[in-house]
XYZ file of N, CA, C and O in Angstrom:
772
model
N 92.204 125.138 121.806
C 91.711 125.113 120.459
C 90.347 124.128 120.226
O 90.150 123.293 120.761
N 89.411 125.118 119.405
C 87.993 124.484 119.520
C 87.919 123.606 118.314
O 89.179 123.786 117.433
N 87.221 122.811 117.920
C 87.060 121.440 117.079
C 87.047 121.888 115.787
O 87.579 121.276 114.867
N 86.502 122.881 115.616
C 86.558 123.303 114.228
C 87.562 123.971 113.577
O 87.933 124.342 112.657
N 88.726 124.302 114.422
C 90.040 124.685 114.112
C 91.108 123.279 114.140
O 92.044 123.898 113.484
N 90.712 122.464 114.330
C 91.628 121.440 114.690
C 92.173 120.992 113.437
O 91.641 120.895 112.205
N 93.462 120.879 113.102
C 93.924 120.457 111.981
C 94.710 119.022 111.978
O 94.927 118.796 113.245
N 94.483 117.958 111.314
C 95.236 117.093 111.248
C 96.067 116.626 110.348
O 96.134 117.014 109.377
N 97.506 116.056 110.925
C 98.507 116.023 109.918
C 98.083 114.563 108.910
O 97.718 113.401 109.635
N 98.035 114.519 107.887
C 97.772 113.422 106.962
C 98.762 112.678 106.079
O 98.550 111.712 106.372
N 99.838 113.619 105.794
C 101.057 112.709 105.457
C 102.217 113.608 105.235
O 102.074 114.875 105.128
N 103.439 112.974 104.947
C 104.647 113.474 105.313
C 105.081 112.900 103.885
O 105.598 112.216 103.750
N 106.027 113.873 103.163
C 106.759 113.729 101.865
C 107.491 114.616 101.214
O 107.213 115.874 101.547
N 108.886 114.281 100.675
C 109.564 114.673 100.316
C 110.051 115.986 101.539
O 109.920 117.291 101.018
N 109.938 115.750 102.497
C 110.192 116.815 103.681
C 109.344 117.853 103.834
O 109.080 118.894 104.408
N 108.126 117.650 103.035
C 106.988 118.421 103.283
C 105.369 117.966 104.438
O 105.052 116.770 103.666
N 105.016 118.350 104.936
C 103.784 117.983 106.008
C 102.647 118.838 104.932
O 102.742 120.014 104.798
N 101.898 117.917 104.820
C 100.209 118.516 104.447
C 99.382 117.917 105.504
O 99.470 117.496 105.828
N 98.623 119.568 105.805
C 97.547 119.097 106.533
C 96.222 119.718 106.085
O 95.909 120.593 105.207
N 95.123 118.791 106.261
C 93.680 119.200 105.818
C 92.862 119.709 107.138
O 93.158 119.277 108.244
N 92.160 120.818 106.744
C 91.567 121.272 107.690
C 90.031 120.701 107.780
O 89.309 120.367 107.036
N 89.562 120.358 109.515
C 88.486 119.501 109.193
C 87.317 120.906 108.884
O 86.053 120.377 108.311
N 87.249 122.075 109.006
C 86.434 123.122 108.421
C 86.907 123.991 107.163
O 86.622 123.144 106.338
N 87.188 124.801 107.283
C 87.086 125.598 106.126
C 88.673 126.587 105.752
O 88.462 127.296 105.046
N 89.703 126.192 106.647
C 90.839 126.617 106.441
C 91.506 126.300 105.126
O 91.518 126.858 104.136
N 91.278 125.056 104.747
C 92.005 124.327 102.932
C 92.952 123.443 103.164
O 93.286 122.550 104.212
N 93.612 123.774 102.558
C 95.237 122.884 102.190
C 96.512 123.652 102.971
O 96.436 124.798 102.186
N 97.174 123.259 103.910
C 98.210 124.227 103.929
C 99.455 123.063 104.377
O 99.508 122.088 104.343
N 100.622 123.822 104.365
C 102.206 122.612 104.349
C 103.061 123.632 105.094
O 102.931 124.631 105.068
N 103.788 122.840 105.255
C 105.500 123.424 106.114
C 106.388 122.536 105.501
O 106.268 121.381 105.685
N 107.360 123.155 105.249
C 108.873 122.307 104.891
C 108.848 121.602 105.959
O 109.858 120.459 105.791
N 109.116 121.905 107.241
C 109.814 121.561 108.298
C 108.695 121.758 109.298
O 108.429 122.587 110.008
N 107.906 120.612 109.749
C 106.563 120.746 110.337
C 107.116 121.106 111.395
O 106.013 121.311 112.708
N 108.001 120.455 112.182
C 108.207 120.671 113.619
C 108.798 122.254 114.062
O 108.198 122.632 114.809
N 109.209 122.977 113.054
C 109.727 124.345 113.557
C 109.007 125.594 112.664
O 109.123 126.276 113.332
N 108.527 125.230 111.817
C 107.855 126.107 110.712
C 106.077 126.257 110.947
O 105.745 124.867 111.077
N 105.768 127.421 110.879
C 104.307 127.461 110.716
C 104.047 126.743 109.142
O 104.647 127.248 108.487
N 102.283 126.341 109.352
C 102.286 125.993 107.982
C 101.934 127.062 107.290
O 101.434 128.192 107.531
N 101.830 127.185 105.912
C 101.440 128.151 104.974
C 100.157 127.622 104.076
O 100.125 126.582 103.755
N 99.148 128.117 103.867
C 97.955 128.122 103.249
C 98.062 128.058 101.360
O 99.071 128.842 101.124
N 98.118 126.868 100.976
C 98.224 126.752 99.674
C 97.028 126.756 98.945
O 96.950 127.210 97.771
N 95.711 126.262 99.685
C 94.696 126.387 98.767
C 93.407 126.580 99.796
O 93.270 125.946 100.841
N 92.602 127.747 99.676
C 91.428 127.902 100.955
C 90.220 128.193 100.073
O 89.206 128.201 100.769
N 89.922 127.893 98.787
C 88.891 128.150 98.315
C 87.924 126.534 98.264
O 87.582 126.322 97.137
N 87.333 126.112 99.434
C 86.915 125.194 99.488
C 85.907 125.116 100.789
O 86.125 125.628 101.603
N 85.155 124.456 100.920
C 84.226 124.028 102.086
C 84.832 123.088 103.356
O 85.040 123.518 104.179
N 85.558 122.277 102.746
C 85.856 121.133 103.706
C 86.910 120.416 103.224
O 86.532 119.147 102.291
N 88.051 120.424 103.485
C 89.201 119.437 102.728
C 89.508 118.483 103.249
O 89.303 118.450 104.736
N 89.338 116.833 102.513
C 89.611 115.714 103.245
C 90.467 115.140 102.016
O 90.813 115.290 100.828
N 90.606 113.682 102.459
C 91.652 113.000 101.669
C 92.618 113.107 100.917
O 92.486 112.532 99.631
N 93.649 113.833 101.273
C 94.680 113.873 100.331
C 95.642 112.447 99.978
O 95.531 111.762 100.733
N 95.990 112.192 98.639
C 96.494 111.034 98.067
C 97.422 111.760 97.372
O 97.264 112.165 95.996
N 98.931 111.186 97.421
C 99.780 111.351 96.697
C 99.987 110.645 95.625
O 100.148 109.298 95.814
N 100.370 111.062 94.109
C 100.284 110.201 93.223
C 101.848 109.400 92.704
O 102.312 108.670 92.166
N 102.442 110.039 93.940
C 103.858 109.127 93.713
C 104.854 110.211 93.172
O 106.475 110.179 92.950
N 104.454 110.777 92.372
C 104.945 112.198 91.565
C 104.752 113.774 91.920
O 105.103 113.929 92.752
N 104.388 114.286 91.150
C 104.239 115.465 91.350
C 102.884 116.288 91.706
O 102.767 117.504 91.889
N 102.017 115.535 91.641
C 100.701 115.614 92.023
C 99.988 114.982 93.415
O 100.290 114.074 93.971
N 98.795 116.334 94.254
C 98.705 115.891 95.602
C 96.908 115.724 95.130
O 96.656 117.213 94.546
N 96.168 114.942 95.182
C 94.868 115.060 94.876
C 94.067 115.018 96.221
O 94.555 114.303 97.020
N 93.508 116.059 96.312
C 92.595 115.844 97.593
C 90.423 116.465 96.998
O 90.364 117.044 96.464
N 89.871 116.102 98.539
C 88.658 116.304 97.766
C 88.059 117.541 98.780
O 88.577 118.061 99.743
N 87.212 118.255 98.352
C 86.163 119.384 99.023
C 84.947 118.604 99.291
O 84.045 118.701 98.081
N 84.769 117.915 99.917
C 83.976 117.237 100.674
C 82.368 118.118 100.077
O 81.221 117.282 99.846
N 82.296 119.110 100.899
C 81.055 119.812 100.814
C 80.417 120.212 99.687
O 79.456 120.062 99.404
N 81.039 120.377 98.254
C 81.251 121.100 96.850
C 81.275 119.576 96.232
O 81.227 119.892 95.162
N 81.264 118.348 96.756
C 81.484 117.518 95.897
C 82.616 117.453 95.112
O 82.189 117.146 93.695
N 83.865 118.045 94.752
C 84.854 117.922 93.943
C 86.076 117.238 94.348
O 86.267 117.250 95.595
N 87.041 117.236 93.352
C 88.402 116.738 93.677
C 89.108 117.628 93.054
O 88.864 117.773 91.755
N 89.921 117.999 93.896
C 91.348 118.884 93.501
C 92.516 118.142 93.186
O 92.861 117.186 93.858
N 93.379 118.620 92.130
C 94.977 118.099 92.098
C 95.568 119.548 92.510
O 95.644 120.297 91.848
N 96.535 119.557 93.447
C 97.700 120.484 93.419
C 99.007 120.209 92.598
O 99.739 118.755 93.048
N 99.771 120.227 91.770
C 101.107 120.495 91.259
C 101.983 120.875 92.077
O 101.955 122.020 92.336
N 102.573 119.950 92.979
C 103.585 120.305 93.954
C 104.735 121.306 93.127
O 104.885 122.317 94.203
N 104.704 121.368 92.324
C 106.429 122.056 91.546
C 106.034 123.402 91.387
O 106.470 124.402 91.824
N 104.644 123.691 90.889
C 104.131 125.206 90.629
C 103.239 125.562 91.563
O 103.019 126.947 91.570
N 102.790 124.789 92.743
C 101.631 125.352 93.549
C 100.418 125.513 92.540
O 99.187 125.792 93.368
N 100.121 125.271 91.612
C 98.541 125.054 90.797
C 97.402 124.332 91.215
O 97.771 122.800 91.579
N 96.162 124.464 91.463
C 95.252 123.614 92.172
C 94.376 123.890 90.728
O 93.834 124.895 90.419
N 93.760 122.760 90.843
C 92.560 122.508 89.472
C 91.625 121.576 89.889
O 91.899 120.712 90.825
N 90.585 121.758 89.752
C 89.049 120.707 89.957
C 89.480 119.641 89.040
O 89.263 120.171 87.536
N 89.794 118.407 89.278
C 89.859 117.563 88.181
C 88.701 116.590 88.171
O 88.236 115.889 87.246
N 87.698 116.706 89.104
C 86.296 115.838 89.302
C 85.234 116.795 89.952
O 85.713 117.169 90.944
N 83.948 116.785 89.093
C 82.729 117.286 90.018
C 82.067 116.399 90.256
O 81.828 115.432 89.393
N 80.999 116.840 91.007
C 79.646 115.957 91.249
C 80.054 114.562 91.884
O 80.238 113.387 91.431
N 81.000 114.526 92.887
C 81.631 113.086 93.314
C 80.761 112.623 94.387
O 81.422 111.638 94.960
N 79.513 112.750 94.466
C 78.717 112.126 95.755
C 79.551 112.463 97.297
O 79.526 111.877 98.005
N 79.801 113.750 97.347
C 80.556 113.787 98.665
C 81.621 113.202 99.297
O 81.918 112.227 100.133
N 82.375 112.612 97.806
C 83.766 111.846 98.218
C 84.848 112.587 99.312
O 84.737 113.981 99.251
N 85.072 111.750 100.373
C 85.978 112.218 101.228
C 86.867 111.479 101.260
O 88.001 111.674 100.472
N 87.695 110.548 101.719
C 89.069 109.767 101.510
C 89.097 109.378 100.342
O 88.518 108.863 99.233
N 90.344 109.382 99.694
C 91.281 108.827 98.183
C 92.395 107.935 98.368
O 93.101 108.264 99.664
N 92.667 107.006 97.621
C 93.843 106.103 97.877
C 93.803 105.634 96.267
O 93.353 105.468 95.671
N 95.416 105.461 95.897
C 95.995 105.304 94.419
C 95.915 103.657 94.699
O 96.625 103.399 95.583
N 95.379 103.213 93.740
C 95.588 101.560 93.286
C 96.838 101.268 92.522
O 97.992 102.431 91.912
N 97.664 100.202 92.645
C 98.832 100.020 92.016
C 98.679 100.211 90.652
O 99.665 100.307 89.804
N 97.526 100.181 89.758
C 97.352 100.252 88.473
C 96.716 102.010 88.448
O 96.462 101.982 87.117
N 97.239 102.723 88.909
C 96.899 104.383 88.961
C 95.550 104.619 88.689
O 95.280 105.599 88.250
N 94.730 103.970 89.637
C 93.640 104.502 90.040
C 93.226 104.935 91.106
O 93.853 104.520 92.286
N 92.312 105.959 91.119
C 91.930 106.765 92.309
C 90.449 105.798 93.146
O 89.725 106.262 92.585
N 91.080 105.292 94.123
C 89.609 105.079 94.844
C 89.051 105.975 95.820
O 89.837 107.071 96.365
N 87.614 106.072 95.682
C 86.976 107.150 96.513
C 85.988 106.720 97.321
O 85.281 106.306 96.753
N 86.018 107.283 98.183
C 84.856 107.179 99.614
C 83.618 107.834 99.287
O 83.539 109.173 99.653
N 82.637 107.411 98.551
C 81.722 108.705 97.766
C 80.629 108.111 98.948
O 79.681 107.526 99.098
N 80.866 109.129 100.067
C 79.650 109.232 101.395
C 78.295 109.268 100.795
O 77.505 108.362 101.298
N 77.980 109.939 100.245
C 76.439 110.370 99.764
C 75.889 109.298 98.974
O 74.345 108.581 99.431
N 76.609 108.336 98.406
C 76.085 107.244 97.408
C 76.329 106.055 98.383
O 75.488 104.899 98.063
N 77.121 105.776 99.579
C 77.040 104.631 100.338
C 78.027 103.794 99.575
O 77.605 102.500 99.712
N 78.847 104.180 98.834
C 79.873 103.268 97.992
C 81.293 103.691 97.761
O 81.697 104.685 98.104
N 82.158 102.444 97.581
C 83.616 102.849 96.962
C 83.917 103.182 95.654
O 83.505 101.826 95.090
N 84.000 104.118 95.197
C 84.385 104.174 93.791
C 85.980 104.168 93.359
O 86.723 104.460 93.734
N 85.971 104.017 91.951
C 87.580 103.872 91.249
C 87.146 104.481 90.669
O 86.408 104.311 89.257
N 88.123 105.248 89.843
C 88.293 106.640 88.719
C 89.727 106.771 88.268
O 90.639 106.738 89.321
N 89.620 106.620 86.997
C 91.084 106.792 86.381
C 91.057 108.473 85.883
O 90.126 108.958 85.320
N 92.026 109.129 86.641
C 92.216 110.252 86.196
C 92.214 110.614 84.665
O 92.949 110.063 84.188
N 91.326 111.714 84.207
C 91.192 111.967 82.969
C 90.160 111.549 82.345
O 90.108 111.927 81.449
N 89.304 110.463 82.918
C 88.487 109.812 82.278
C 87.169 110.336 82.683
O 87.343 110.912 84.063
N 86.272 110.481 82.245
C 84.652 110.858 82.924
C 84.353 110.400 83.779
O 83.526 110.713 84.239
N 84.132 108.987 83.401
C 83.084 107.924 84.224
C 83.759 107.517 85.425
O 85.144 106.948 85.264
N 83.688 106.893 86.574
C 83.968 106.141 87.556
C 83.121 104.968 87.648
O 82.158 104.988 87.442
N 83.410 104.073 88.175
C 82.800 102.630 88.264
C 82.604 102.505 90.115
O 83.438 102.848 90.631
N 81.420 101.891 90.219
C 81.191 101.581 91.869
C 82.274 100.295 91.727
O 82.194 99.200 91.286
N 83.215 100.190 92.814
C 83.998 99.041 93.270
C 83.250 98.335 94.228
O 83.225 96.857 93.983
N 82.361 99.054 95.162
C 82.106 97.980 96.646
C 80.912 99.053 97.080
O 81.004 100.094 96.972
N 79.825 98.323 97.360
C 78.593 98.826 98.161
C 78.553 98.558 99.481
O 79.425 96.913 99.837
N 77.920 98.986 100.563
C 77.562 98.387 101.856
C 76.476 98.774 102.174
O 75.793 99.920 101.780
N 75.325 97.785 102.756
C 74.218 98.181 103.543
C 74.302 99.771 104.540
O 75.200 99.484 105.188
N 73.613 100.312 103.880
C 73.530 101.757 104.835
C 72.546 101.971 106.341
O 72.641 103.075 106.714
N 71.822 100.709 106.110
C 71.114 100.811 107.372
C 70.665 102.284 108.084
O 70.931 102.701 109.231
N 69.475 102.529 107.168
C 69.120 103.789 107.894
C 69.807 104.631 107.282
O 69.879 106.363 107.645
N 70.862 105.023 106.045
C 71.286 105.802 105.639
C 72.369 106.872 106.681
O 72.285 107.589 106.611
N 72.561 106.146 107.788
C 73.623 106.855 108.819
C 75.009 106.802 108.209
O 75.864 105.917 108.788
N 75.468 107.664 107.551
C 76.919 107.402 106.942
C 77.091 106.742 106.080
O 76.532 105.613 105.864
N 78.292 107.386 105.198
C 78.807 106.661 104.207
C 80.595 106.498 104.144
O 80.891 106.593 105.264
N 81.108 105.619 103.310
C 82.464 105.500 103.257
C 83.360 106.695 103.481
O 82.601 108.148 103.133
N 84.273 106.589 104.143
C 84.659 107.854 105.224
C 86.404 107.644 104.720
O 86.807 108.688 104.259
N 87.173 106.873 104.894
C 88.603 106.828 104.794
C 89.050 105.422 104.324
O 88.271 104.685 104.348
N 90.133 105.112 103.149
C 90.471 104.080 102.858
C 92.070 104.132 102.598
O 92.412 104.953 102.657
N 92.586 102.746 102.768
C 93.802 101.946 102.632
C 94.039 101.254 101.660
O 92.949 100.042 101.921
N 95.401 100.751 101.123
C 95.229 99.578 100.274
C 96.806 98.867 101.242
O 97.462 99.704 101.226
N 96.628 97.698 101.241
C 97.780 97.128 101.681
C 98.674 96.639 100.409
O 98.194 96.840 99.419
N 99.814 96.099 100.828
C 100.720 96.000 99.487
C 100.198 94.477 98.787
O 100.770 94.229 97.633
N 99.368 94.065 98.957
C 98.666 92.823 98.463
C 97.510 93.264 98.188
O 97.002 92.045 97.134
N 97.400 94.030 97.737
C 95.974 94.520 96.788
C 94.418 94.217 97.876
O 93.490 94.640 97.266
N 94.751 94.254 99.096
C 93.450 94.446 99.921
C 93.462 95.814 100.385
O 93.951 96.447 100.906
N 91.655 96.012 99.954
C 91.613 97.637 100.370
C 90.357 97.211 101.769
O 89.446 96.648 101.910
N 90.621 98.251 102.513
C 90.137 98.712 103.752
C 89.343 99.892 103.864
O 89.962 100.924 103.451
N 88.155 99.937 104.105
C 87.615 101.561 104.142
C 86.584 101.377 105.512
O 86.272 100.524 105.945
N 86.695 102.493 106.149
C 85.742 102.781 107.211
C 84.326 103.424 106.809
O 84.256 104.289 106.121
N 83.264 103.030 107.568
C 82.059 103.745 107.668
C 81.710 104.385 109.083
O 81.031 103.476 109.961
N 82.192 105.142 109.703
C 82.011 105.697 111.210
C 80.707 105.908 111.823
O 80.404 105.451 112.700
N 79.871 106.310 110.789
C 78.092 106.377 111.027
C 77.689 104.857 111.859
O 76.815 104.525 112.684
N 78.505 103.939 111.614
C 78.439 102.145 111.792
C 79.253 101.812 112.614
O 79.350 101.006 113.113
N 80.585 102.356 112.826
C 81.295 102.334 113.341
C 82.028 100.600 112.958
O 82.569 99.947 113.671
N 82.082 100.691 111.655
C 82.609 99.574 110.745
C 83.885 99.819 110.001
O 84.026 100.810 109.557
N 84.840 98.475 109.720
C 85.844 98.722 108.979
C 85.118 97.378 107.747
O 84.805 96.489 108.268
N 85.275 97.847 106.464
C 85.213 96.838 105.558
C 86.318 96.559 104.771
O 87.201 97.262 104.714
N 86.364 95.298 104.282
C 87.956 94.951 103.236
C 86.844 94.398 101.914
O 86.413 93.676 101.937
N 88.120 94.567 101.371
C 87.744 94.048 99.756
C 89.071 92.981 99.671
O 90.191 93.684 99.527
N 88.906 92.058 99.389
C 90.327 91.043 98.643
C 90.485 91.399 97.318
O 89.557 91.980 96.457
N 91.639 90.924 96.824
C 91.976 91.319 95.306
C 91.002 90.766 94.304
O 90.777 90.909 93.435
N 90.407 89.613 94.453
C 89.360 88.755 94.095
C 88.111 89.160 94.083
O 86.728 89.134 93.317
N 87.872 90.819 94.547
C 86.565 91.364 94.890
C 85.888 91.442 93.204
O 86.572 92.285 92.691
N 84.485 91.492 93.096
C 84.088 91.780 91.960
C 83.477 92.930 92.433
O 83.024 93.396 93.047
N 83.927 93.777 91.010
C 83.410 95.272 91.118
C 81.746 95.184 91.230
O 81.251 94.701 90.478
N 81.302 96.538 92.044
C 79.586 96.336 92.475
C 79.172 95.579 93.224
O 78.071 95.393 93.892
N 79.868 94.645 93.805
C 79.513 93.532 94.820
C 79.857 94.085 96.143
O 80.470 95.299 96.586
N 78.995 93.824 97.347
C 78.917 94.065 98.452
C 80.139 93.741 99.172
O 81.014 93.069 99.077
N 80.737 95.013 99.843
C 82.018 94.528 100.675
C 81.668 93.887 101.997
O 80.564 93.723 102.458
N 82.721 93.106 102.533
C 82.889 92.398 103.364
C 82.976 92.959 104.580
O 84.133 93.724 104.952
N 82.216 92.902 105.722
C 82.446 93.276 107.132
C 83.844 93.080 107.570
O 84.084 91.569 107.814
N 84.869 93.478 107.830
C 85.921 93.301 108.198
C 86.138 93.465 110.135
O 86.586 92.374 111.150
N 85.661 94.354 110.554
C 85.758 94.629 111.940
C 84.698 95.799 112.018
O 84.416 96.715 111.814
N 84.184 95.790 113.719
C 83.593 96.782 114.027
C 84.327 97.476 115.551
O 85.016 96.686 116.213
N 84.270 98.960 114.976
C 85.346 99.372 116.131
C 84.321 101.024 116.739
O 84.325 101.871 115.572
N 83.787 101.009 118.088
C 83.303 102.429 118.516
C 83.934 103.515 117.816
O 85.143 103.544 118.187
N 83.292 104.387 117.386
C 83.844 105.634 117.045
C 85.184 105.428 115.992
O 85.938 106.636 115.892
N 85.059 104.889 115.177
C 86.066 104.398 113.786
C 85.885 105.939 112.784
O 85.167 106.344 112.639
N 87.122 106.283 112.225
C 87.500 107.377 111.684
C 87.846 106.976 110.351
O 87.763 106.206 109.523
N 89.409 106.955 110.781
C 90.597 106.666 109.582
C 91.023 105.244 109.837
O 90.713 104.622 110.731
N 91.729 104.743 108.793
C 92.033 103.630 108.591
C 93.308 103.456 107.905
O 93.663 104.586 106.700
N 94.355 102.779 108.179
C 95.786 102.489 107.518
C 96.323 101.248 107.179
O 96.788 100.856 108.667
N 96.558 100.514 106.365
C 96.999 99.376 106.250
C 98.555 99.549 105.582
O 98.821 100.293 105.071
N 99.477 98.643 106.494
C 100.711 98.588 106.246
C 101.199 97.926 105.045
O 100.534 97.321 104.237
N 101.963 98.366 104.145
C 102.284 97.750 102.768
C 102.408 96.373 102.590
O 102.403 95.891 101.926
N 103.257 96.006 103.927
C 103.706 94.584 103.913
C 102.116 93.789 104.226
O 102.208 92.595 104.261
N 101.257 93.988 104.889
C 100.122 93.352 104.634
C 99.593 92.960 106.105
O 98.664 92.383 106.417
N 100.620 93.660 107.205
C 100.630 92.371 108.039
C 99.670 93.425 109.381
O 99.495 92.396 110.247
N 99.621 94.473 109.160
C 99.082 95.238 109.950
C 98.002 96.216 109.419
O 97.949 96.993 108.370
N 97.013 96.392 110.268
C 95.910 97.619 109.962
C 95.313 98.478 111.259
O 95.403 97.657 111.932
N 95.483 99.721 110.814
C 95.524 100.807 111.907
C 94.080 101.281 111.546
O 93.600 101.968 110.636
N 92.994 101.169 112.721
C 91.866 101.647 112.758
C 91.743 102.763 114.123
O 91.823 102.351 114.944
N 91.391 104.109 113.537
C 91.404 105.027 114.797
C 89.925 105.767 114.631
O 89.572 105.777 113.934
């Protein structure tokens, strides 16, 4: 399999696995990912990334190349664009307050947005050191600590619950070849790949 055909399993919920394509296939799903071939749900985007389930009937995901966030309604299969001009947003994650964290790669910042509102706010900025990449993936643990990756620098940043919006993030770890991050709900472990 060539690298541009590689699919990554992103999440499994309600018995359905969702996969995002690194290139241009789009969003695909399978009811039983072990036995069934995935079915394309949405293919009208450049590079799908960052799926985040809202806990209900919606899955949000990004179109990195076209700087958009889309929402898939699981019960109907309808896909709508909910935010444009996102600064090449990549990874997404939901806060306990129902806001969507956005890895705004082009702007070199982590944004926070309440779906339905016009504007988002800057939650954290980080030093770009020659503008070699921006935030890529984000995860929140059960204590409200936020972790996000900056692959171009091989770094993971952390924001505590007392982080002041707009302030610089704290370097948490340096990991060569870093891409994704996942914090456990109990806050005891953080996985960086």
